Structures are given as C-alpha cells and as structure tokens.
Short mmCIF file of C-alpha atoms and ligand atoms in Angstrom, two decimals:
data_model
loop_
_atom_site.label_atom_id
_atom_site.label_comp_id
_atom_site.label_asym_id
_atom_site.label_seq_id
_atom_site.Cartn_x
_atom_site.Cartn_y
_atom_site.Cartn_z
CA MET A 5 125.51 80.69 94.63
CA THR A 6 123.65 82.86 97.07
CA GLU A 7 124.51 86.52 96.78
CA VAL A 8 125.16 88.28 100.06
CA ILE A 9 123.63 91.75 99.97
CA ASP A 10 126.18 94.14 101.39
CA GLY A 11 124.29 96.85 103.26
CA GLU A 12 127.49 98.50 104.47
CA ALA A 13 128.66 99.06 100.89
CA VAL A 14 125.32 100.36 99.61
CA ALA A 15 124.97 102.62 102.66
CA ALA A 16 128.46 104.02 101.99
CA ASP A 17 127.32 104.88 98.45
CA VAL A 18 124.20 106.60 99.80
CA ARG A 19 126.30 108.59 102.28
CA ALA A 20 128.71 109.68 99.55
CA ASP A 21 125.78 110.77 97.41
CA VAL A 22 124.23 112.64 100.35
CA ALA A 23 127.55 114.39 101.02
CA ASP A 24 127.56 115.67 97.41
CA ARG A 25 124.08 117.07 97.91
CA VAL A 26 125.11 118.71 101.17
CA GLU A 27 127.62 120.63 99.04
CA LEU A 28 124.81 121.82 96.77
CA LEU A 29 123.07 123.16 99.86
CA GLU A 30 126.27 124.78 101.11
CA HIS A 31 126.62 126.61 97.77
CA ALA A 32 123.17 128.03 98.42
CA GLY A 33 124.26 129.10 101.92
CA VAL A 34 122.38 126.34 103.75
CA THR A 35 123.86 123.93 106.30
CA PRO A 36 121.42 121.06 106.88
CA GLY A 37 120.72 120.32 110.53
CA LEU A 38 119.36 117.21 112.23
CA ALA A 39 118.13 117.31 115.82
CA THR A 40 118.03 114.08 117.75
CA VAL A 41 116.03 113.95 120.97
CA LEU A 42 116.64 111.22 123.53
CA MET A 43 114.29 110.70 126.48
CA SER A 44 115.55 107.37 127.69
CA ASP A 45 118.42 105.80 129.53
CA ASP A 46 118.25 102.62 127.50
CA ALA A 47 121.77 101.73 126.36
CA ALA A 48 120.68 100.64 122.87
CA SER A 49 118.79 103.90 122.30
CA GLU A 50 121.82 105.89 123.47
CA THR A 51 124.01 103.98 121.03
CA TYR A 52 121.59 104.48 118.12
CA VAL A 53 121.44 108.23 118.72
CA SER A 54 125.18 108.64 119.02
CA MET A 55 125.69 106.66 115.79
CA LYS A 56 123.20 108.95 114.04
CA GLN A 57 125.09 112.00 115.27
CA ARG A 58 128.38 110.54 114.04
CA ASP A 59 126.85 109.85 110.63
CA CYS A 60 125.73 113.49 110.40
CA GLU A 61 129.23 114.73 111.04
CA GLU A 62 130.64 112.48 108.33
CA VAL A 63 128.45 113.94 105.56
CA GLY A 64 128.44 117.58 106.68
CA ILE A 65 125.06 117.69 108.41
CA GLU A 66 125.01 119.77 111.59
CA GLY A 67 123.99 117.52 114.47
CA ILE A 68 122.02 118.95 117.37
CA HIS A 69 121.37 116.68 120.29
CA VAL A 70 118.90 117.18 123.15
CA GLU A 71 118.65 114.84 126.13
CA ILE A 72 115.64 114.84 128.41
CA ASP A 73 115.47 113.10 131.77
CA PRO A 74 113.23 110.03 131.29
CA ASP A 75 111.41 110.98 134.53
CA ALA A 76 110.64 114.51 133.35
CA PRO A 77 107.01 115.33 132.53
CA ALA A 78 105.85 114.73 128.95
CA SER A 79 105.40 118.49 128.56
CA GLU A 80 109.17 118.88 128.57
CA LEU A 81 109.47 116.73 125.47
CA TYR A 82 106.57 118.52 123.78
CA GLY A 83 108.18 121.90 124.57
CA THR A 84 111.49 120.70 123.13
CA ILE A 85 109.76 119.61 119.92
CA ASP A 86 108.02 123.01 119.67
CA ASP A 87 111.37 124.80 120.04
CA LEU A 88 113.02 122.60 117.40
CA ASN A 89 110.06 123.14 115.05
CA ASP A 90 110.72 126.88 115.32
CA ARG A 91 114.47 126.77 114.73
CA ASP A 92 115.68 127.73 111.27
CA ASP A 93 118.90 125.73 111.62
CA VAL A 94 116.99 122.49 112.30
CA HIS A 95 115.66 120.75 109.18
CA GLY A 96 115.02 117.31 110.59
CA ILE A 97 113.80 116.18 114.01
CA LEU A 98 114.13 112.64 115.25
CA VAL A 99 112.73 111.62 118.62
CA GLN A 100 114.35 108.30 119.50
CA LEU A 101 111.65 105.73 120.23
CA PRO A 102 110.53 104.24 122.50
CA VAL A 103 109.75 107.17 124.79
CA PRO A 104 108.86 106.48 128.45
CA GLU A 105 105.42 105.05 129.15
CA HIS A 106 104.04 108.29 130.59
CA VAL A 107 104.63 109.98 127.23
CA ASP A 108 102.07 109.47 124.47
CA THR A 109 104.02 108.38 121.38
CA ARG A 110 101.23 109.44 119.04
CA GLN A 111 101.23 112.95 120.43
CA VAL A 112 104.99 113.11 119.99
CA LEU A 113 104.79 112.06 116.36
CA ARG A 114 101.95 114.50 115.63
CA ARG A 115 103.76 117.39 117.24
CA ILE A 116 106.78 117.28 114.93
CA ASP A 117 106.45 119.68 112.00
CA PRO A 118 105.64 117.32 109.07
CA GLU A 119 108.26 119.12 106.97
CA LYS A 120 110.89 118.22 109.59
CA ASP A 121 109.59 114.69 110.18
CA VAL A 122 112.57 112.84 108.70
CA ASP A 123 111.39 109.54 110.20
CA GLY A 124 108.22 109.84 108.12
CA PHE A 125 105.93 108.85 111.00
CA HIS A 126 103.69 111.95 111.15
CA PRO A 127 100.15 111.06 109.94
CA GLU A 128 100.47 113.60 107.12
CA ASN A 129 103.59 111.85 105.84
CA VAL A 130 102.06 108.41 106.33
CA GLY A 131 99.07 109.57 104.28
CA ARG A 132 101.29 110.92 101.53
CA LEU A 133 103.20 107.65 101.39
CA VAL A 134 99.98 105.64 101.07
CA ALA A 135 98.76 108.05 98.39
CA GLY A 136 101.91 107.47 96.35
CA ASP A 137 103.19 111.00 96.95
CA ALA A 138 105.76 110.36 99.68
CA ARG A 139 107.64 113.31 101.16
CA PHE A 140 109.82 111.30 103.56
CA LYS A 141 109.84 107.55 103.16
CA PRO A 142 110.45 105.88 106.56
CA CYS A 143 114.14 105.05 106.79
CA THR A 144 114.11 101.27 107.24
CA PRO A 145 111.71 100.35 104.43
CA HIS A 146 113.27 103.01 102.21
CA GLY A 147 116.66 101.43 102.92
CA VAL A 148 115.27 98.02 101.96
CA GLN A 149 113.95 99.47 98.71
CA LYS A 150 117.38 100.94 97.97
CA LEU A 151 119.06 97.59 98.63
CA LEU A 152 116.69 95.84 96.22
CA GLU A 153 117.43 98.49 93.62
CA ALA A 154 121.19 98.30 94.16
CA TYR A 155 121.14 94.55 93.59
CA ASP A 156 118.78 94.75 90.58
CA VAL A 157 116.08 92.75 92.32
CA GLU A 158 113.00 93.02 90.13
CA THR A 159 109.99 94.08 92.20
CA GLU A 160 107.63 94.62 89.30
CA GLY A 161 105.13 91.78 89.26
CA ALA A 162 107.10 89.92 91.94
CA ASP A 163 105.32 88.16 94.79
CA ALA A 164 106.56 89.86 97.96
CA VAL A 165 105.79 88.82 101.52
CA VAL A 166 106.35 91.23 104.39
CA VAL A 167 106.40 89.50 107.76
CA GLY A 168 105.30 92.09 110.32
CA ARG A 169 102.80 94.95 110.27
CA SER A 170 104.36 97.58 112.51
CA ASP A 171 103.95 101.27 111.72
CA ILE A 172 107.73 101.63 111.51
CA VAL A 173 108.62 98.72 109.25
CA GLY A 174 105.92 96.33 108.04
CA LYS A 175 103.17 98.73 106.96
CA PRO A 176 105.35 101.31 105.20
CA MET A 177 107.36 98.50 103.59
CA ALA A 178 104.21 97.02 102.09
CA ASN A 179 103.11 100.47 100.97
CA LEU A 180 106.37 101.07 99.15
CA LEU A 181 106.28 97.68 97.46
CA ILE A 182 102.76 98.20 96.08
CA GLN A 183 103.28 101.71 94.74
CA LYS A 184 103.46 102.22 91.01
CA GLY A 185 106.97 102.95 89.82
CA PRO A 186 110.54 101.74 90.31
CA GLY A 187 111.01 99.60 93.41
CA GLY A 188 107.26 98.96 93.52
CA ASN A 189 104.59 97.17 91.50
CA ALA A 190 105.02 94.02 93.62
CA THR A 191 102.08 91.82 94.55
CA THR A 192 102.45 92.17 98.27
CA THR A 193 101.16 90.08 101.14
CA VAL A 194 101.48 91.35 104.70
CA CYS A 195 101.75 88.62 107.32
CA HIS A 196 101.45 89.16 111.05
CA SER A 197 100.89 87.41 114.36
CA ARG A 198 97.38 86.27 113.35
CA THR A 199 98.32 85.03 109.90
CA ARG A 200 97.28 81.46 109.16
CA ASP A 201 99.78 79.21 107.39
CA LEU A 202 102.67 81.62 107.06
CA GLU A 203 104.71 78.86 105.45
CA ALA A 204 102.34 78.68 102.47
CA LYS A 205 102.71 82.43 101.92
CA LEU A 206 106.47 82.36 102.24
CA SER A 207 106.90 79.38 99.95
CA ASN A 208 105.44 81.42 97.11
CA ALA A 209 107.45 84.59 97.73
CA ASP A 210 110.05 85.95 95.32
CA ILE A 211 110.94 88.60 97.90
CA VAL A 212 110.69 88.14 101.67
CA VAL A 213 111.08 91.03 104.10
CA ALA A 214 111.28 89.65 107.63
CA ALA A 215 110.37 92.13 110.37
CA ALA A 216 108.70 90.13 113.12
CA GLY A 217 111.20 90.75 115.90
CA ILE A 218 111.56 87.00 116.55
CA PRO A 219 115.09 85.55 116.44
CA GLU A 220 115.74 83.30 113.43
CA PHE A 221 112.03 82.90 112.83
CA VAL A 222 112.15 82.36 109.07
CA ASP A 223 114.23 79.39 108.02
CA GLY A 224 115.35 77.95 104.73
CA SER A 225 112.68 75.24 104.62
CA MET A 226 109.98 77.95 104.34
CA LEU A 227 111.54 79.72 101.38
CA LYS A 228 111.12 79.46 97.64
CA PRO A 229 114.46 78.55 96.05
CA GLY A 230 116.12 81.65 94.64
CA ALA A 231 114.07 84.11 96.73
CA THR A 232 115.55 87.42 97.81
CA VAL A 233 115.53 87.54 101.60
CA ILE A 234 115.77 90.82 103.45
CA ASP A 235 116.23 90.45 107.17
CA VAL A 236 115.19 93.55 109.10
CA GLY A 237 115.31 91.91 112.53
CA ILE A 238 117.84 92.82 115.18
CA ASN A 239 117.49 90.56 118.19
CA LYS A 240 119.73 90.16 121.19
CA VAL A 241 120.17 86.51 122.15
CA ASP A 242 122.25 84.94 124.90
CA ALA A 243 125.59 83.74 123.58
CA GLU A 244 128.98 82.76 124.85
CA THR A 245 130.62 85.93 123.62
CA GLU A 246 132.59 88.54 125.51
CA LYS A 247 129.44 90.62 125.92
CA GLY A 248 127.33 87.59 126.83
CA TYR A 249 125.01 88.08 123.87
CA ALA A 250 124.91 88.06 120.08
CA LEU A 251 122.78 89.94 117.56
CA VAL A 252 120.74 87.81 115.21
CA GLY A 253 118.11 88.60 112.64
CA ASP A 254 114.59 87.29 112.11
CA VAL A 255 115.97 84.86 109.54
CA ASP A 256 117.95 81.73 110.26
CA TYR A 257 120.87 82.79 108.09
CA ASP A 258 122.58 79.41 107.70
CA SER A 259 119.58 77.49 106.41
CA ALA A 260 118.11 80.45 104.49
CA SER A 261 121.33 81.18 102.65
CA GLU A 262 121.31 77.65 101.25
CA VAL A 263 117.98 78.29 99.52
CA ALA A 264 117.87 82.04 98.85
CA GLY A 265 119.16 83.68 95.69
CA ALA A 266 120.23 86.73 97.68
CA ILE A 267 120.18 87.50 101.39
CA THR A 268 121.09 90.28 103.80
CA PRO A 269 123.31 89.47 106.78
CA VAL A 270 122.72 90.72 110.33
CA PRO A 271 124.56 92.86 111.14
CA GLY A 272 125.65 94.58 107.94
CA GLY A 273 122.43 94.38 105.95
CA VAL A 274 119.45 96.64 106.62
CA GLY A 275 120.85 98.38 109.72
CA PRO A 276 123.39 100.63 107.95
CA MET A 277 120.77 101.50 105.34
CA THR A 278 118.33 102.76 107.98
CA ARG A 279 121.00 105.17 109.21
CA ALA A 280 121.93 106.31 105.71
CA MET A 281 118.34 107.04 104.72
CA LEU A 282 117.95 109.33 107.72
CA LEU A 283 120.73 111.49 106.28
CA TYR A 284 119.03 111.37 102.89
CA ASN A 285 115.74 112.56 104.39
CA THR A 286 117.45 115.34 106.33
CA VAL A 287 119.11 116.73 103.22
CA LYS A 288 115.85 116.42 101.34
CA ALA A 289 114.10 118.34 104.14
CA ALA A 290 116.67 121.14 104.00
CA GLY A 291 116.23 121.33 100.22
CA ILE A 292 112.45 121.61 100.57
CA ARG A 293 112.68 124.28 103.29
CA HIS A 294 115.11 126.49 101.36
CA ASP A 295 113.82 125.73 97.88
CA VAL A 296 117.12 124.24 96.73
CA ASP A 297 116.84 121.37 94.24
CA VAL A 298 119.04 118.69 95.79
CA GLY A 299 117.68 116.10 93.36
CA LEU A 300 116.28 113.72 95.99
CA ARG A 301 112.80 112.37 95.27
P1 NAD B 200 107.22 95.16 116.22
O1 NAD B 200 107.39 94.32 117.40
O2 NAD B 200 106.59 96.51 116.33
O3 NAD B 200 106.39 94.36 115.12
C1 NAD B 200 106.57 93.00 114.91
C2 NAD B 200 105.53 92.51 113.95
O4 NAD B 200 105.70 91.12 113.75
C3 NAD B 200 104.09 92.70 114.44
O5 NAD B 200 103.38 93.44 113.47
C4 NAD B 200 103.54 91.30 114.56
O6 NAD B 200 102.19 91.19 114.09
C5 NAD B 200 104.47 90.49 113.70
N1 NAD B 200 104.56 89.13 114.23
C6 NAD B 200 104.77 88.75 115.51
N2 NAD B 200 104.73 87.41 115.61
C7 NAD B 200 104.51 86.94 114.36
C8 NAD B 200 104.36 85.65 113.83
N3 NAD B 200 104.42 84.56 114.60
N4 NAD B 200 104.13 85.52 112.49
C9 NAD B 200 104.07 86.61 111.70
N5 NAD B 200 104.20 87.86 112.16
C10 NAD B 200 104.42 88.03 113.48
O7 NAD B 200 108.66 95.26 115.56
P2 NAD B 200 109.29 96.30 114.49
O8 NAD B 200 109.52 97.60 115.14
O9 NAD B 200 108.54 96.24 113.22
O10 NAD B 200 110.72 95.60 114.30
C11 NAD B 200 110.83 94.28 113.77
C12 NAD B 200 112.26 93.83 113.91
O11 NAD B 200 113.07 94.69 113.14
C13 NAD B 200 112.83 93.91 115.32
O12 NAD B 200 113.76 92.85 115.47
C14 NAD B 200 113.56 95.23 115.35
O13 NAD B 200 114.61 95.25 116.29
C15 NAD B 200 114.07 95.30 113.95
N6 NAD B 200 114.29 96.63 113.42
C16 NAD B 200 115.44 96.81 112.72
C17 NAD B 200 115.70 98.01 112.13
C18 NAD B 200 116.95 98.16 111.33
O14 NAD B 200 117.39 99.27 111.06
N7 NAD B 200 117.56 97.06 110.89
C19 NAD B 200 114.81 99.07 112.24
C20 NAD B 200 113.61 98.86 112.94
C21 NAD B 200 113.37 97.61 113.51
#
C-alpha cells in the first residue's frame, strides 16, 4: 500500500511546536515579528502573503505587512527593506517574489539583513547552508526534509534525485540532502532541463523530489517501485471546475501512487510545510536576535 504523506498534519505539528517556542520568547519579553512585503498585483502572490499573515496570527507572531505599488521605482522597495532592517520589532523579512521586472531580485535579496532573512536566500545564508552551518534553511526544502523525517524515510545512503535546480527549491534541496547528519547523507543527483536520460536517473531513485514546474511531468513508469515521491510542483491547469482551473503537481499522482512507497499529494503535501517553516525561521530569528534559546537548530 502506498502511504500518502500528509503535509497538512505535519505542518500542524510544526505550527504547534512553533507556538510553544513563541511562549518561550514571550517569557523573555520578546514578541517575534514577521514583515511581509508585496510589490505585485498578482492574485497568487496576494493570496500567498495573506496566508502567511494568517499563519503568523495563529502562532502568536506579530505580522507586519507592507504593500508597494508595482509601478513604483525600485528605490521604494530598497528603502522599505532598509527601514525593516532597522526595526527592533521585525525579526524576519520576506519579500514576496517575483518582484516587477524593473526591480533587481538579486539586489533585493542582498539588501535584507542576513539575520532577518527568513527565506534563507541571502548569499551569506546560502553559503552557510552549503558549508553545513545553516542559519535559515529555505522553507520549501526544509519542509521536505521535515516530511521525510516525520515519515521515517531513511535518507542516509539513499539514492535521491532532485528534479530542478532553482535557487529556491532544487539547489537548496540537494544541499540539504547531501549534508552530514539527520535528514542528509543521501547520494544526490540534481537533474535539470539539460539532463540526458532523466528516466534512467529516476528509475534508480529511492527518493524523488520533483520541482520542475511542469504539470504531471514525472509518472509512475519512471519510478523505482517503493520510492518516496515528494511533489513540490504547484501548476495551474485548465479544468472544468468552478474556477476554470485545477492545481496539479509535477508528478502524475494516479500512476505514481501505484508504484511509490510513499507520496505527497498536491495540494496538501509540501505547500503547507513551506508556510510552517517560515514561522519556524521567524521564531528562530527572534531567538538569535534576543539571545533566547528557543531550541530550534
Ligand atoms: P523554476 O522554474 O525556477 O525551476 C524549474 C527547474 O526545473 C529548473 O531548474 C529547470 O532546469 C528544471 N527543469 C525544467 N524542465 C526540465 C526537464 N524537462 N527535466 C528536468 N528538469 C527540468 O521553478 P521553482 O521555483 O523551483 O518551482 C518548481 C515548482 O515548484 C513550480 O511548480 C512551483 O510552483 C513549485 N513551488 C512550490 C512550492 C511549495 O511550497 N509547494 C514552493 C516553491 C515552488
């Protein structure tokens, strides 16, 4: 029987744990604060940010939200980041990506104080992750690692294939899987758009993390029987639903679930974990700033 990995349940556990640690901070007189910055009128981005704010409220994190007109000059966003860097009540800063084309994403990511960079995208934090001394693990791959741990999926010595090499998902995912220690020690192959014979790589994988952004790209015929399949993809496809579309992952769930040992659904798999790990990083950031041991590594 294929086990369905319940991201909603594991994320609820992470949130409950984070809420306990918020109490530790409160005892020390600290209220953790997360600032979200939105410079976009994209409906999906608006939804993501409002969900993040709602999550904050649920666990006792103070949410601060700043909206910037997408047509405003880039300097307005940079100035906002500078202000948030200076604020004592802000422990985490998240600029919702993508930003408009006239704004340089790299500059945005470099401008955020690395100690408030709860997305883990600042080069200093990327470097620390690669060096095996992560301060903030990027939320999506960290969430995947937590799911594997929650379902006792052995990574040590496992053959893992990550499909996708983005800075947000693929690369940090591979970096986490190869680190020494729990949730790591996997022999990890990173596949991408120029990979030759993806099928051969997948057919040997004990763990597959699909993050290519292509609807239902990985199907059951490509998988090793019993593999653990983590579907990061969220793709909008036309469908005869009320909204006129449906959300599907990068894995063809029906065929994959006949072969896999365990699999994440979309929605309800990785998505809720990404949100939960943002709360985790924010509380960790507040602990670091105020020298309170909240017990998050
Ligand atoms: P991206 O577009 O930045 O990267 C996609 C990667 O897939 C690229 O590195 C590319 O080389 C690779 N790729 C493209 N075609 C390929 C092919 N034919 N074979 C192998 N690799 C191929 O996307 P991203 O930001 O990494 O996101 C990936 C997916 O995950 C998207 O569907 C996105 O919406 C989703 N996502 C979900 C969450 C979540 O919380 N669940 C978070 C971030 C992203």
